[in-house]
PDB file of C-alpha atoms in Angstrom:
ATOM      1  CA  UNK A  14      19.495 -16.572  30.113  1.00  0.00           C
ATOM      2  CA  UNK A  15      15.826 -18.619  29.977  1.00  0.00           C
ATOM      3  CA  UNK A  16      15.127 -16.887  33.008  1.00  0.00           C
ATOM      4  CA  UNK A  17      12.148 -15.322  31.469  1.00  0.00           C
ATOM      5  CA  UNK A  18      11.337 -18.390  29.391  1.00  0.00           C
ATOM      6  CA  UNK A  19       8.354 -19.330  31.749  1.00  0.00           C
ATOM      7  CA  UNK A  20       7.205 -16.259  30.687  1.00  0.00           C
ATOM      8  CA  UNK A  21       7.372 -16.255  26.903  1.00  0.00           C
ATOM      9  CA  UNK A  22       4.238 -16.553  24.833  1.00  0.00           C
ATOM     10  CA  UNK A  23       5.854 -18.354  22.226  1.00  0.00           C
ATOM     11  CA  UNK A  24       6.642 -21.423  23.907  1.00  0.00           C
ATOM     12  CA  UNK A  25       4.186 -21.415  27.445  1.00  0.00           C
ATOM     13  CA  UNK A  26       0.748 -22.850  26.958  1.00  0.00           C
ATOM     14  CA  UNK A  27      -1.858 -20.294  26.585  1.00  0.00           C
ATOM     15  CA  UNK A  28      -3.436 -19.723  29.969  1.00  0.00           C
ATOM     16  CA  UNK A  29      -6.924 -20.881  31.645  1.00  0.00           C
ATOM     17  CA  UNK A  30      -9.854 -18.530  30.209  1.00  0.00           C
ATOM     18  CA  UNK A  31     -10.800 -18.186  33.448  1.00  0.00           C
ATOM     19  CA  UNK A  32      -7.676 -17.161  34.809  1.00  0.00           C
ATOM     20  CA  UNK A  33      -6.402 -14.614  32.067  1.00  0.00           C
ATOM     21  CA  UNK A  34      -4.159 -12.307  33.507  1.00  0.00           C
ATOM     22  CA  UNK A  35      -3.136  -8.459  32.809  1.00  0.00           C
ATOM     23  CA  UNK A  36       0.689  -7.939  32.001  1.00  0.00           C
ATOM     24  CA  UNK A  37       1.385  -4.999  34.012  1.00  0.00           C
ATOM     25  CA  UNK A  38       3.916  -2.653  31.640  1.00  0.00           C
ATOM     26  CA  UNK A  39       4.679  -0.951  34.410  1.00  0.00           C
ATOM     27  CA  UNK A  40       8.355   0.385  34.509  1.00  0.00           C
ATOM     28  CA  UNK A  41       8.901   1.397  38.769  1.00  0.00           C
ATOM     29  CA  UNK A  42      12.395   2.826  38.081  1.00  0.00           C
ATOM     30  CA  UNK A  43      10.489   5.350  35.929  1.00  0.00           C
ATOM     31  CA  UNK A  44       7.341   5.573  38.056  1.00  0.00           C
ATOM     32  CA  UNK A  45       9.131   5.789  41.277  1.00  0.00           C
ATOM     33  CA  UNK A  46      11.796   8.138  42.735  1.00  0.00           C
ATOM     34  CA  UNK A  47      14.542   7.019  44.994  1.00  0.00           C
ATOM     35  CA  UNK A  48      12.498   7.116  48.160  1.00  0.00           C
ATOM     36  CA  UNK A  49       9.121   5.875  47.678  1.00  0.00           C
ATOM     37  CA  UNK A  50      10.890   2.836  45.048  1.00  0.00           C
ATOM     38  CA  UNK A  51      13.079   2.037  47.975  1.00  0.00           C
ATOM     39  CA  UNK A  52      10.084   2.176  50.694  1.00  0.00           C
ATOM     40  CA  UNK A  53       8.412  -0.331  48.155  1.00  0.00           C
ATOM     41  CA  UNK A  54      10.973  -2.779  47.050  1.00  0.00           C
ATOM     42  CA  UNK A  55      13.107  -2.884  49.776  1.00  0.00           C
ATOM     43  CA  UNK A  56      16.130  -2.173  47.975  1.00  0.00           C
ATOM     44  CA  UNK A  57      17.748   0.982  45.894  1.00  0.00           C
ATOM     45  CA  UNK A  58      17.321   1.492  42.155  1.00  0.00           C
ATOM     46  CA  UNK A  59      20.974   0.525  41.833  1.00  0.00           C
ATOM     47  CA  UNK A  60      20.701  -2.822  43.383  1.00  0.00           C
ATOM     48  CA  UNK A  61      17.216  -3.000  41.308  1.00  0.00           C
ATOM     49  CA  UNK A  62      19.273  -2.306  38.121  1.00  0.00           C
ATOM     50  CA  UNK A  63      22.364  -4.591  38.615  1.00  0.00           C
ATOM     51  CA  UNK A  64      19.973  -7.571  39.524  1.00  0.00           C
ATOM     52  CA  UNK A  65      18.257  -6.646  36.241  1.00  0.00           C
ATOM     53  CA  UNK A  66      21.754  -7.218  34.333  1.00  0.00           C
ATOM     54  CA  UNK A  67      21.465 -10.636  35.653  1.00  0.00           C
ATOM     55  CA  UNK A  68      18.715 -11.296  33.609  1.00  0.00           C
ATOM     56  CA  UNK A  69      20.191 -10.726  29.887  1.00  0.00           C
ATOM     57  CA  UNK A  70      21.812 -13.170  28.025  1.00  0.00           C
ATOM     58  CA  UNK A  71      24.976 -14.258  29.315  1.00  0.00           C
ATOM     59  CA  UNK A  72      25.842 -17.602  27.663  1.00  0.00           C
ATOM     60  CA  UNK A  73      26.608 -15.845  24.543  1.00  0.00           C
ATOM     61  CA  UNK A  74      29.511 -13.669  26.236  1.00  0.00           C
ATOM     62  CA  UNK A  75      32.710 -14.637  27.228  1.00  0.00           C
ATOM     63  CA  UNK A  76      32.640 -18.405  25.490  1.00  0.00           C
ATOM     64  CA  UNK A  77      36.510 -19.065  25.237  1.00  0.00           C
ATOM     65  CA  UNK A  78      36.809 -18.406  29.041  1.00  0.00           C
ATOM     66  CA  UNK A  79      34.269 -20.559  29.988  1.00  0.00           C
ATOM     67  CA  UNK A  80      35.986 -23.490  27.682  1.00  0.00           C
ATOM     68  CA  UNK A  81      39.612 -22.871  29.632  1.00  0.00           C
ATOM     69  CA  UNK A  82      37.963 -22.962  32.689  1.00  0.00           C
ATOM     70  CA  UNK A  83      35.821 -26.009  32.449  1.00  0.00           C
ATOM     71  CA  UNK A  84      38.968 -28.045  30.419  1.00  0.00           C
ATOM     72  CA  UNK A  85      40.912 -27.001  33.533  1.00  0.00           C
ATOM     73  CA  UNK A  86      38.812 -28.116  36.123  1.00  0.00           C
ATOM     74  CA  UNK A  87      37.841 -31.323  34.107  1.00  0.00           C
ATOM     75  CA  UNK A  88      40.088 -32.016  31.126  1.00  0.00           C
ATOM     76  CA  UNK A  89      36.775 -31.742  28.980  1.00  0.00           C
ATOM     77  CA  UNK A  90      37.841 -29.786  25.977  1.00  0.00           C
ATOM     78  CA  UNK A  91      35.154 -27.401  24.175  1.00  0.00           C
ATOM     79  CA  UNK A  92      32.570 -27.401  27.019  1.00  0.00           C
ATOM     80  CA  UNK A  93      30.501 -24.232  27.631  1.00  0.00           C
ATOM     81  CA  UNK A  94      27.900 -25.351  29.968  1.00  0.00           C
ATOM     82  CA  UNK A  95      26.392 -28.318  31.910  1.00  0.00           C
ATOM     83  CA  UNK A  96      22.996 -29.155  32.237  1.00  0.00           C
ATOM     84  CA  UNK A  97      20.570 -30.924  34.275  1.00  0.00           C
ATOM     85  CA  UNK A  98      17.362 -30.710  35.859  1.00  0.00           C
ATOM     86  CA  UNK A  99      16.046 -30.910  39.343  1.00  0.00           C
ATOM     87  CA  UNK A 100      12.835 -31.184  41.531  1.00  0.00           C
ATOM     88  CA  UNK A 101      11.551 -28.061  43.436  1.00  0.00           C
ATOM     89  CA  UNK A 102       8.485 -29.322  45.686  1.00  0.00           C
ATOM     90  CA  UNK A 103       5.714 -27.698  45.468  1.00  0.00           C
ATOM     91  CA  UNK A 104       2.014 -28.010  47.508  1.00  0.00           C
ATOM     92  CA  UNK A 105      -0.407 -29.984  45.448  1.00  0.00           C
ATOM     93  CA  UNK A 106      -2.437 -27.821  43.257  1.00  0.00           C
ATOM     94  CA  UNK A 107      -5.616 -27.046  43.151  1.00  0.00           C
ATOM     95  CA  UNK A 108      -6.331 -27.762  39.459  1.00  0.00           C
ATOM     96  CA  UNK A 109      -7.421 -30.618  37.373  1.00  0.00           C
ATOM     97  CA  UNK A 110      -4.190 -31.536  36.311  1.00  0.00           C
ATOM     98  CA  UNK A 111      -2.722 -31.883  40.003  1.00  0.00           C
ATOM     99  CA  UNK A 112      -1.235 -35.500  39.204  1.00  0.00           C
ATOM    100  CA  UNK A 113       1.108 -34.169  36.395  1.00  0.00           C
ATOM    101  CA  UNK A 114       2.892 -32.417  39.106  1.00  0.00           C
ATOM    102  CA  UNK A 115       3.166 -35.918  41.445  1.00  0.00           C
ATOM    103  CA  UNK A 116       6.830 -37.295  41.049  1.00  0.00           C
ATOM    104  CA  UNK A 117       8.310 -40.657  41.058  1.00  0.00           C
ATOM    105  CA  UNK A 118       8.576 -40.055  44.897  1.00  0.00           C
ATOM    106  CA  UNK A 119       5.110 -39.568  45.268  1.00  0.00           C
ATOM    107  CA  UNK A 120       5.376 -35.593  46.218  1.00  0.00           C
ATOM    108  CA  UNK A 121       4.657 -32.866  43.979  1.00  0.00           C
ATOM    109  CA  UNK A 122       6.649 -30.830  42.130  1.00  0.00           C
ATOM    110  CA  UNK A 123       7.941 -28.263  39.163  1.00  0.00           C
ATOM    111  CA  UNK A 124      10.688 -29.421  36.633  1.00  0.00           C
ATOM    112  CA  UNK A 125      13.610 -27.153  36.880  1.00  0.00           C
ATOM    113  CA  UNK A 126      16.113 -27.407  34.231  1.00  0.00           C
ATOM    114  CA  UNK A 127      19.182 -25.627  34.633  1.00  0.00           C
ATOM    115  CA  UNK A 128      22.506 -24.668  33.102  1.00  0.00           C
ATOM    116  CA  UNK A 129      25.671 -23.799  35.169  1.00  0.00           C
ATOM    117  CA  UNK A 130      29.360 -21.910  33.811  1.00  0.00           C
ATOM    118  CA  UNK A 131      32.077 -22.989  35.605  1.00  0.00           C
ATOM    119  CA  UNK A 132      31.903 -21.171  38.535  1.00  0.00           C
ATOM    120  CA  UNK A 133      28.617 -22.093  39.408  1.00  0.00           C
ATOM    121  CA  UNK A 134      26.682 -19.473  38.230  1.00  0.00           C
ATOM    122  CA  UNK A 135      23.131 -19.808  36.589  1.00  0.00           C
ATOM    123  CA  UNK A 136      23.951 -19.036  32.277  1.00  0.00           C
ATOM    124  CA  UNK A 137      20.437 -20.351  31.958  1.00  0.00           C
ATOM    125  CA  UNK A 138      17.133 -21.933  33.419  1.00  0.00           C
ATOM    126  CA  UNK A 139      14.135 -23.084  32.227  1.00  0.00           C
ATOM    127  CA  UNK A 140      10.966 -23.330  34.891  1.00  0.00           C
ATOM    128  CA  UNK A 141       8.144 -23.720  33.433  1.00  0.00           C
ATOM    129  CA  UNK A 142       7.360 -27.532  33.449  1.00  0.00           C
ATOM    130  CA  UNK A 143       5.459 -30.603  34.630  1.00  0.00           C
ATOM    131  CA  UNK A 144       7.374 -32.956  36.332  1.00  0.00           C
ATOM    132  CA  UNK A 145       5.840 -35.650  34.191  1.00  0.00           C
ATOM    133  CA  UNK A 146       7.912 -33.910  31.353  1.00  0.00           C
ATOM    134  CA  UNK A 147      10.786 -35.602  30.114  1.00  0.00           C
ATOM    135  CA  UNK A 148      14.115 -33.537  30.573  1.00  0.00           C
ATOM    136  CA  UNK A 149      15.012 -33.922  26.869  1.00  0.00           C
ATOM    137  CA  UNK A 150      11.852 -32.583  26.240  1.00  0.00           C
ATOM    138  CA  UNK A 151      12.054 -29.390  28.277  1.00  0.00           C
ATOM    139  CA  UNK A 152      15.620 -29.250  26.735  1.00  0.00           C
ATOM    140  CA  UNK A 153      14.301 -29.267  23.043  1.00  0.00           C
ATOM    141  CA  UNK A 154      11.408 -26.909  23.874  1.00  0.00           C
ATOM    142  CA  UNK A 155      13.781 -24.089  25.097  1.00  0.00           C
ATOM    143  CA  UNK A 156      15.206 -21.461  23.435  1.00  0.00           C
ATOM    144  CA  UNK A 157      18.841 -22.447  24.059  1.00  0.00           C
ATOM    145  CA  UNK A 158      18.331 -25.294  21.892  1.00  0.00           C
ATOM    146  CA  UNK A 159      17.293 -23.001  19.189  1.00  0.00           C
ATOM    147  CA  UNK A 160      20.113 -20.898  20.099  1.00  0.00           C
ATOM    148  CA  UNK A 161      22.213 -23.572  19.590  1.00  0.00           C
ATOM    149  CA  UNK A 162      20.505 -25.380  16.460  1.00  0.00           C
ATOM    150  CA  UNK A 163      20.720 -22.009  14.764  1.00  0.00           C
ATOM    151  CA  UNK A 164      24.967 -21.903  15.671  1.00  0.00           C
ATOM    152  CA  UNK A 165      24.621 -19.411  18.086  1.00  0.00           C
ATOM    153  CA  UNK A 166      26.763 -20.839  20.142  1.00  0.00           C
ATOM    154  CA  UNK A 167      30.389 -22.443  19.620  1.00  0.00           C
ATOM    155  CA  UNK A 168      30.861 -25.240  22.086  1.00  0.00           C
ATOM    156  CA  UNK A 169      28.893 -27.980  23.671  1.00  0.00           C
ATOM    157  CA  UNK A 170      26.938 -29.238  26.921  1.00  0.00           C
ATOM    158  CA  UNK A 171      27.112 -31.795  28.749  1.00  0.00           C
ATOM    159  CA  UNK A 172      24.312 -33.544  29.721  1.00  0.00           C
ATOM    160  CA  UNK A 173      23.132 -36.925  31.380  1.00  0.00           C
ATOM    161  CA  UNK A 174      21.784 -39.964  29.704  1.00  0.00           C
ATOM    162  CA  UNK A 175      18.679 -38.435  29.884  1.00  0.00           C
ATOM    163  CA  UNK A 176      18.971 -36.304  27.012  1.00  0.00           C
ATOM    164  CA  UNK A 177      19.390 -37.004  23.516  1.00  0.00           C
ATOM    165  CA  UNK A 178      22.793 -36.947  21.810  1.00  0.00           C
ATOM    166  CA  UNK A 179      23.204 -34.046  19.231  1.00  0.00           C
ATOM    167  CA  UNK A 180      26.062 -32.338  17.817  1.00  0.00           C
ATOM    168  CA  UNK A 181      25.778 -29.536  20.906  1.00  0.00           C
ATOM    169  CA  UNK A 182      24.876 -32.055  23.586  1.00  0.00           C
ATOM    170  CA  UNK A 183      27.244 -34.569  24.331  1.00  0.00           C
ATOM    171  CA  UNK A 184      26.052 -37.714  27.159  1.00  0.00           C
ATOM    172  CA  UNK A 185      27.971 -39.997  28.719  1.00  0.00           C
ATOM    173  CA  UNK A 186      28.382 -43.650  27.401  1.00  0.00           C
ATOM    174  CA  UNK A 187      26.696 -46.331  29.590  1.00  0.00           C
ATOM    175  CA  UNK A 188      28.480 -49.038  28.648  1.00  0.00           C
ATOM    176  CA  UNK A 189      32.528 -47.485  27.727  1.00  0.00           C
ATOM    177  CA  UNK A 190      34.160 -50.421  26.491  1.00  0.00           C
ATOM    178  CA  UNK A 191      37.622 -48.743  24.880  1.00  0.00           C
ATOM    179  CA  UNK A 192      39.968 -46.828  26.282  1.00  0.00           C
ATOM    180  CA  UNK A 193      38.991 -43.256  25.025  1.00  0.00           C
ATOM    181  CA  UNK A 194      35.360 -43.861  25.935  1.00  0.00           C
ATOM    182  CA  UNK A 195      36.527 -44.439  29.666  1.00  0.00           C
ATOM    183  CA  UNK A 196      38.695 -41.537  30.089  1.00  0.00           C
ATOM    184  CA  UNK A 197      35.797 -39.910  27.834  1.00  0.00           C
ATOM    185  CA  UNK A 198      33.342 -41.137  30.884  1.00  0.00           C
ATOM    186  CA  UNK A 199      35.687 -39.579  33.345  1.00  0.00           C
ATOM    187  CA  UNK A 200      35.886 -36.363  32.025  1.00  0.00           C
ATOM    188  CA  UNK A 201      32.587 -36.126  31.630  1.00  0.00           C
ATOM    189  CA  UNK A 202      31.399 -37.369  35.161  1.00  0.00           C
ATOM    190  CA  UNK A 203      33.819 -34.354  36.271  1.00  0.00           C
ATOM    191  CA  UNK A 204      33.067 -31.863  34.553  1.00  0.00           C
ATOM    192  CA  UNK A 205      29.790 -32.012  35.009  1.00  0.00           C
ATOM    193  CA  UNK A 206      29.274 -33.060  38.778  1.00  0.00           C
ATOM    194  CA  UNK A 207      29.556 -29.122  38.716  1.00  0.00           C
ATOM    195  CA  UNK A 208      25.847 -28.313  38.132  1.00  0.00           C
ATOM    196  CA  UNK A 209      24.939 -30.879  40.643  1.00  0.00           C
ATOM    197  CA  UNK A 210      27.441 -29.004  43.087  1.00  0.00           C
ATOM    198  CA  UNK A 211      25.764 -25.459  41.726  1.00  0.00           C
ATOM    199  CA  UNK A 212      22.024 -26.974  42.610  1.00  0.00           C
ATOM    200  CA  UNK A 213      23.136 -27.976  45.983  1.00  0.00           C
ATOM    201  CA  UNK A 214      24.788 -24.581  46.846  1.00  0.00           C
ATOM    202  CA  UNK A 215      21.770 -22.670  44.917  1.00  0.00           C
ATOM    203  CA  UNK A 216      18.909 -24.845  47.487  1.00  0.00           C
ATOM    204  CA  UNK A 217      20.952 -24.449  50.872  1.00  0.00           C
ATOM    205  CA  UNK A 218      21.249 -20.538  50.172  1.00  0.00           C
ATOM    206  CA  UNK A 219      17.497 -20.823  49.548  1.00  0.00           C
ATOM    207  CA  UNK A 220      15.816 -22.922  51.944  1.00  0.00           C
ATOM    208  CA  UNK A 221      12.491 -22.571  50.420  1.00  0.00           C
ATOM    209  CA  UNK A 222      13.515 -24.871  47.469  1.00  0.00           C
ATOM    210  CA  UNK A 223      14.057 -27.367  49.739  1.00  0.00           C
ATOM    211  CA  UNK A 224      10.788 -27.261  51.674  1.00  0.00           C
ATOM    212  CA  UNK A 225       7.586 -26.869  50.194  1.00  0.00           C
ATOM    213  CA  UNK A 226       6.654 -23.803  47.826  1.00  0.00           C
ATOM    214  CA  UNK A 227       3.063 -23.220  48.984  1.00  0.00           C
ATOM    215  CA  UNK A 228       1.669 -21.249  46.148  1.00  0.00           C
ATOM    216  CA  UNK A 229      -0.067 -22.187  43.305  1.00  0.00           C
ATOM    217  CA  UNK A 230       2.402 -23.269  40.190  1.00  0.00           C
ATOM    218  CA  UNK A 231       3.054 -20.271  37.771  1.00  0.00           C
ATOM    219  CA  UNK A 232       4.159 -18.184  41.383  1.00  0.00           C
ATOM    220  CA  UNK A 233       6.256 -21.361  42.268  1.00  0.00           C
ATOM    221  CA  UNK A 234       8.107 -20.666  39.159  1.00  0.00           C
ATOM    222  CA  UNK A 235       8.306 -16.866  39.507  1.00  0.00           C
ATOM    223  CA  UNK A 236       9.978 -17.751  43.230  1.00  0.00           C
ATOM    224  CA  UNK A 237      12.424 -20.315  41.900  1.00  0.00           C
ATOM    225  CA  UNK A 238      13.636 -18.081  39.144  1.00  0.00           C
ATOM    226  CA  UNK A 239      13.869 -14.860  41.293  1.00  0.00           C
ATOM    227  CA  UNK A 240      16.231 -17.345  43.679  1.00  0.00           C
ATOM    228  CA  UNK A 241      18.434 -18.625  40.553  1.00  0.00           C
ATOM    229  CA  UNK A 242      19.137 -14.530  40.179  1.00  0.00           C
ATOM    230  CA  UNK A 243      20.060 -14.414  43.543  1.00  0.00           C
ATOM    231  CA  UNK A 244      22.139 -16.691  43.770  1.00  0.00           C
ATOM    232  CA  UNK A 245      24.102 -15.234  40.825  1.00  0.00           C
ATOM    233  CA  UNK A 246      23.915 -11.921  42.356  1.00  0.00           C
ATOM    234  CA  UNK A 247      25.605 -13.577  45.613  1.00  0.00           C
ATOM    235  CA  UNK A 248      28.283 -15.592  43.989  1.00  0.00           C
ATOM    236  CA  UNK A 249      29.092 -12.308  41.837  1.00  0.00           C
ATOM    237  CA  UNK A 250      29.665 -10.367  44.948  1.00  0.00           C
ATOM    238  CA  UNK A 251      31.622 -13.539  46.672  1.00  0.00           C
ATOM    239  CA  UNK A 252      29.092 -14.238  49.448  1.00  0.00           C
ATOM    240  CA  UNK A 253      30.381 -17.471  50.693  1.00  0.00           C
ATOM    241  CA  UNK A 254      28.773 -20.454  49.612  1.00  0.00           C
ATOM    242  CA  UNK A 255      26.689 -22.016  52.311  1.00  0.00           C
ATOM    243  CA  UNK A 256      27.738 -25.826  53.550  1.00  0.00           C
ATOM    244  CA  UNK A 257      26.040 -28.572  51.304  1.00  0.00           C
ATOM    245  CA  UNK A 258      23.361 -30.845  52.830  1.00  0.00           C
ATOM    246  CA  UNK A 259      22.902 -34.610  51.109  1.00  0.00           C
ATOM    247  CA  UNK A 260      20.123 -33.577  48.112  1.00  0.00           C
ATOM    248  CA  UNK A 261      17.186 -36.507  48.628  1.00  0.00           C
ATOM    249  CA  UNK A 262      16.082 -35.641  44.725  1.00  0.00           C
ATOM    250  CA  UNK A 263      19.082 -38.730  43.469  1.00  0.00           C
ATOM    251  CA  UNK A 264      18.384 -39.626  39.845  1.00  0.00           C
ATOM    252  CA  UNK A 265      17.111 -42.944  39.120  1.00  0.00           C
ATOM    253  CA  UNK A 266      19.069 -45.142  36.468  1.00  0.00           C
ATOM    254  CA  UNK A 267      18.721 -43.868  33.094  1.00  0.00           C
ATOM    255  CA  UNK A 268      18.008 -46.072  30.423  1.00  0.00           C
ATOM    256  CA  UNK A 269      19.739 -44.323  27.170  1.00  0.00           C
ATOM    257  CA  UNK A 270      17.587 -42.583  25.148  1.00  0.00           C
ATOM    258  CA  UNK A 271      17.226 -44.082  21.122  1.00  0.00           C
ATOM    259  CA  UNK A 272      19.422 -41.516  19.789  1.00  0.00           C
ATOM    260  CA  UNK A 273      20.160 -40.924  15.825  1.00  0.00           C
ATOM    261  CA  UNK A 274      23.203 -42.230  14.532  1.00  0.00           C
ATOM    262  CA  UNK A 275      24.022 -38.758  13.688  1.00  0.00           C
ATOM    263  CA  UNK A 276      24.641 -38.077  17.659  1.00  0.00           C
ATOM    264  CA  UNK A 277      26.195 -41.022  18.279  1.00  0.00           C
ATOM    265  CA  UNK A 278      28.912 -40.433  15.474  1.00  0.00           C
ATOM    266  CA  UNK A 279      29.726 -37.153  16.782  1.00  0.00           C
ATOM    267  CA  UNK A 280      30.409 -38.331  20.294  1.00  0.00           C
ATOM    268  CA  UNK A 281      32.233 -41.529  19.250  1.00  0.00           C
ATOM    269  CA  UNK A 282      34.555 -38.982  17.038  1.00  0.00           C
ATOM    270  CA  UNK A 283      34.657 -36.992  19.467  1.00  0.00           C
ATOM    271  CA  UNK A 284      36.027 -39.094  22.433  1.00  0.00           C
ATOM    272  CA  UNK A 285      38.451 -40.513  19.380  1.00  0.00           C
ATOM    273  CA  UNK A 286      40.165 -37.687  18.703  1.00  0.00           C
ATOM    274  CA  UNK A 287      40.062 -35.752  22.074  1.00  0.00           C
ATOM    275  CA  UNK A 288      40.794 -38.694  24.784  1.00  0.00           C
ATOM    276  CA  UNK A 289      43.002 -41.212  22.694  1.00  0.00           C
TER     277      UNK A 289
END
């Protein structure tokens, strides 16, 4: 998973001068024993340790499954993941770039982008970003995309018209005039109404991501990635999902992004040959 991606120095911008941090290389399942690391964290090594398997790559594993089970819930053949991106509001920070953070709803917030396997489980999530930052953006700044541009991966994702078309992302078509580009549509809308589903389940269990995260940005993200691991955690252990509330953060109409004709041959053979 991205779940550490905020966190990579290869990607994040370098921080403030002023504000340099320490990493702390800690390790508390070494420096701890049983009793004073469960006084501390609230929890046993055990649980610390299986939450900690959360966080390692997970997309790579298990690939063909995830394709049967998305093609049976949504007659989309090939698909290992969907993705999309959602709002977390945050308090308006106290730093010169505050405005960056002010959405098209006039609140403030961090740009989540996440990717769901078909049961609704986080296989990867970037938050690290603006919400001035354009989703296909934070998509090609990842390193799923490299994971992907470098074949790591066998399948696709499905994304909104947001992002741009590649051989790896497949988007809908806004204006399906044959046949196989409407039942490509509807397979798609489908199929992928799952991560919206997944982000609805993943705020109601966490009520915080619905109200407003009152700390400054980089904890905001440390908070709404520690929640995405929970949730897993949950699911994994079949705590019942929690009743879904309307989401207020509806996506505006998306004007299609200029793609290459590259993307837009793949998808056009695509829906030819899989929804003829």
């Amino acid at each position: 998973m991205d779940y550490l991606d905020y966190f990579n120095d290869n990607q994040r911008p370098p921080p403030r001068p002023e504000r340099r941090l320490l990493k702390d290389r800690s390790n508390p399942l070494n420096d701890f024993d049983d009793l004073h690391f469960l006084d501390r964290f609230r929890m046993s090594k055990e649980n610390a340790t299986e939450i900690i398997v959360l966080l390692q790559p997970k997309l790579s594993g298990d690939l063909a499954t995830y394709k049967v089970d998305f093609y049976e819930y949504g007659n989309f053949p090939g698909v290992i993941g969907c993705i999309d991106d959602c709002h977390i509001p945050i308090k308006c920070p106290s730093t010169a770039d505050a405005e960056e953070f002010r959405n098209r709803k006039n609140w403030f917030s961090i740009n989540v982008q996440g990717v769901c396997t078909p049961t609704m489980q986080f296989s990867n999530i970037v938050a690290r970003w603006k919400v001035s930052t354009h989703d296909s953006r934070i998509f090609h700044n990842s390193s799923l995309y490299g994971q992907f541009e470098t074949r790591q991966h066998s399948g696709i994702l499905l994304g909104d018209s947001g992002y741009a078309r590649t051989n790896f992302l497949f988007t809908p078509y806004l204006h399906p005039v044959r046949p196989e580009q409407q039942r490509y549509n509807q397979a798609h809308m489908l199929t992928r109404g799952l991560i919206e589903r997944m982000f609805d389940v993943w705020k109601n269990r966490f009520q915080c991501l619905r109200n407003t995260l009152r700390f400054e940005p980089r904890r905001c993200c440390i908070v709404i990635i520690a929640t995405a691991v929970l949730h897993n955690f949950l699911k994994q252990c079949g705590c019942p999902d929690p009743d879904i509330e309307d989401d207020d953060d509806q996506h505006v109409p998306i004007v299609e992004l200029a793609n290459d004709r590259n993307g837009l041959a793949y998808r056009d053979a695509f829906a030819l040959q899989h929804f003829s």
